[in-house]
Coordinates of C-alpha atoms in Angstrom, one line a residue:
X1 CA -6.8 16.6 -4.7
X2 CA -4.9 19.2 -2.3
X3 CA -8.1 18.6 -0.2
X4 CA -8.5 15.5 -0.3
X5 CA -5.5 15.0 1.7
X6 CA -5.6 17.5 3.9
X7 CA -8.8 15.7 5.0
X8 CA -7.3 12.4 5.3
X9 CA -7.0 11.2 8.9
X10 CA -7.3 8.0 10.6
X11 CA -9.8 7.3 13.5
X12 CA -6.8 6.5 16.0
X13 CA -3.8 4.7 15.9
X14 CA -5.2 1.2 15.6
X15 CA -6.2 1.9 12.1
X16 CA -3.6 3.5 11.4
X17 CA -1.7 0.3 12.4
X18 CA -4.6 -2.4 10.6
X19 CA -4.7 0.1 7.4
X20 CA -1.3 -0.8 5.8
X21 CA -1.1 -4.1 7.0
X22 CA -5.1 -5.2 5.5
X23 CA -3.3 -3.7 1.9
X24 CA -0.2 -5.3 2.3
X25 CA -2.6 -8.7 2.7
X26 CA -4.7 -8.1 0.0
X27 CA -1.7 -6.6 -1.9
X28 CA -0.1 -10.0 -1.3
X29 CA -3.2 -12.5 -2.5
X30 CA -4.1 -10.3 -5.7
X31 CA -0.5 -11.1 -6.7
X32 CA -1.2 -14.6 -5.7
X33 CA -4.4 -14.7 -7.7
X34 CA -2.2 -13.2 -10.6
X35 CA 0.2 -15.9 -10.7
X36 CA -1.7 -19.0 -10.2
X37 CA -3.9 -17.4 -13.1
X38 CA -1.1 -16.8 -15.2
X39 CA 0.7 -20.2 -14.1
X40 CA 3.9 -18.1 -13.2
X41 CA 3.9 -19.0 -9.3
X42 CA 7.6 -19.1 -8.7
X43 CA 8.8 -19.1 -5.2
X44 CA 11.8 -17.1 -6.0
X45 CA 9.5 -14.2 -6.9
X46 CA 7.2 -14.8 -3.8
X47 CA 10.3 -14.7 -1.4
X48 CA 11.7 -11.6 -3.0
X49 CA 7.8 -10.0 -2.4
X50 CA 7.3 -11.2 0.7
X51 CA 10.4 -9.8 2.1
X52 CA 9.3 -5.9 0.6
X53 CA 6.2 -6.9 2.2
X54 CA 8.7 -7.4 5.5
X55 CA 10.5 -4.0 4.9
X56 CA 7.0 -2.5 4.5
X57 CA 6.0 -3.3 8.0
X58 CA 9.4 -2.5 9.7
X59 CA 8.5 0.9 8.5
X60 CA 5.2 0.5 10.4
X61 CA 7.2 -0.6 13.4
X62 CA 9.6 2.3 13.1
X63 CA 7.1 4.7 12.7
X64 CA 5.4 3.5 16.2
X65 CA 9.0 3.4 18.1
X66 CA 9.3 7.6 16.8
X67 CA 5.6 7.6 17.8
X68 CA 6.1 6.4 21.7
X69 CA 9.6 6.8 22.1
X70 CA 10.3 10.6 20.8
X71 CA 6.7 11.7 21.3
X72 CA 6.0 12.7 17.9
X73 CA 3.2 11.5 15.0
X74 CA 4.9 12.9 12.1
X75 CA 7.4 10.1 11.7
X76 CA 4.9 7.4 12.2
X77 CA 1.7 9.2 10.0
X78 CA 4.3 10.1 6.8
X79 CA 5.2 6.7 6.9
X80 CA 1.6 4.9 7.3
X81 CA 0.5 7.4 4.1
X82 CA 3.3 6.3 2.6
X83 CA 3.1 2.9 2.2
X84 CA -0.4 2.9 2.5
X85 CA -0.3 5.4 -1.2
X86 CA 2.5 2.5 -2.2
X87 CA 0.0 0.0 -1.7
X88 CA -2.6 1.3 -3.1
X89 CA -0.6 2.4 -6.4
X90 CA 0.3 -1.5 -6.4
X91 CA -3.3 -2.6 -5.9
X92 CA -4.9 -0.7 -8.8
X93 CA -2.0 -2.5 -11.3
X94 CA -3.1 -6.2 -10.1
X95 CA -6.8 -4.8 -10.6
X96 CA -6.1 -4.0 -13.9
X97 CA -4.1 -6.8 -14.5
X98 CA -7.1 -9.0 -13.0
X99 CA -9.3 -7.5 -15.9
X100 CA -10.9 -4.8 -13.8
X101 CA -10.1 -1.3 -15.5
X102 CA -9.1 1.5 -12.7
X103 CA -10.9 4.8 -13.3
X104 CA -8.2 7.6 -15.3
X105 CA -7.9 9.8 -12.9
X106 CA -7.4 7.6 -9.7
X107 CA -4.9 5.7 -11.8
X108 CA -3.5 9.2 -13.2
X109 CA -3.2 10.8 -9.3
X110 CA -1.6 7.3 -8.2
X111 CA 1.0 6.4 -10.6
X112 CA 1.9 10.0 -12.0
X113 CA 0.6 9.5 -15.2
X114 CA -0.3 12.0 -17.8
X115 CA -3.7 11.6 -19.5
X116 CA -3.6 9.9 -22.8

């Protein structure tokens, strides 16, 4: 797994920009798909995701200001991984809650759990 990460890059910045924010979207409509499914869509909920969602990209904006304005990637790469690792942590639950089993050890490396 070690290099797996190590390995991990984006192509430039613009994908590193359209990466998080194409999860966050798809993060958004598999919960969508989820409730109307389920008939639990309740617009309290939806606000209270939405504005994560919100928080999620001020990160992404953050990380670009550090990037630009003090000259280093750090800030804006841990940040990117970060919610882009969030996201994808949240996308293999709605997979699974969708019916659509996530393989062990992707789900084990994701969400820190031990195998059964």
């Amino acid at each position: 797994m070690e290099k797996i990460i190590e390995n991990v890059y984006f192509i430039n910045i613009k994908w590193a920009i359209i990466t998080p924010i194409l999860l966050i979207i798809i993060d958004i409509l598999t919960e969508l798909v989820i409730a109307w499914r389920n008939d639990k869509f309740d617009s309290s909920i939806m606000k209270k995701e939405i504005s994560k969602k919100f928080g999620e990209i001020v990160y992404i904006l953050i990380g670009i200001l550090t990037k630009f304005a003090l000259g280093t990637e750090l800030i804006f790469y841990f940040l990117v991984g970060y919610i882009c690792l969030m996201e994808l942590s949240s996308l293999t639950k709605n997979c699974d809650r969708l019916g659509v089993k996530t393989p062990s050890k992707l789900e084990e490396k994701l969400n820190n759990k031990k195998k059964k």
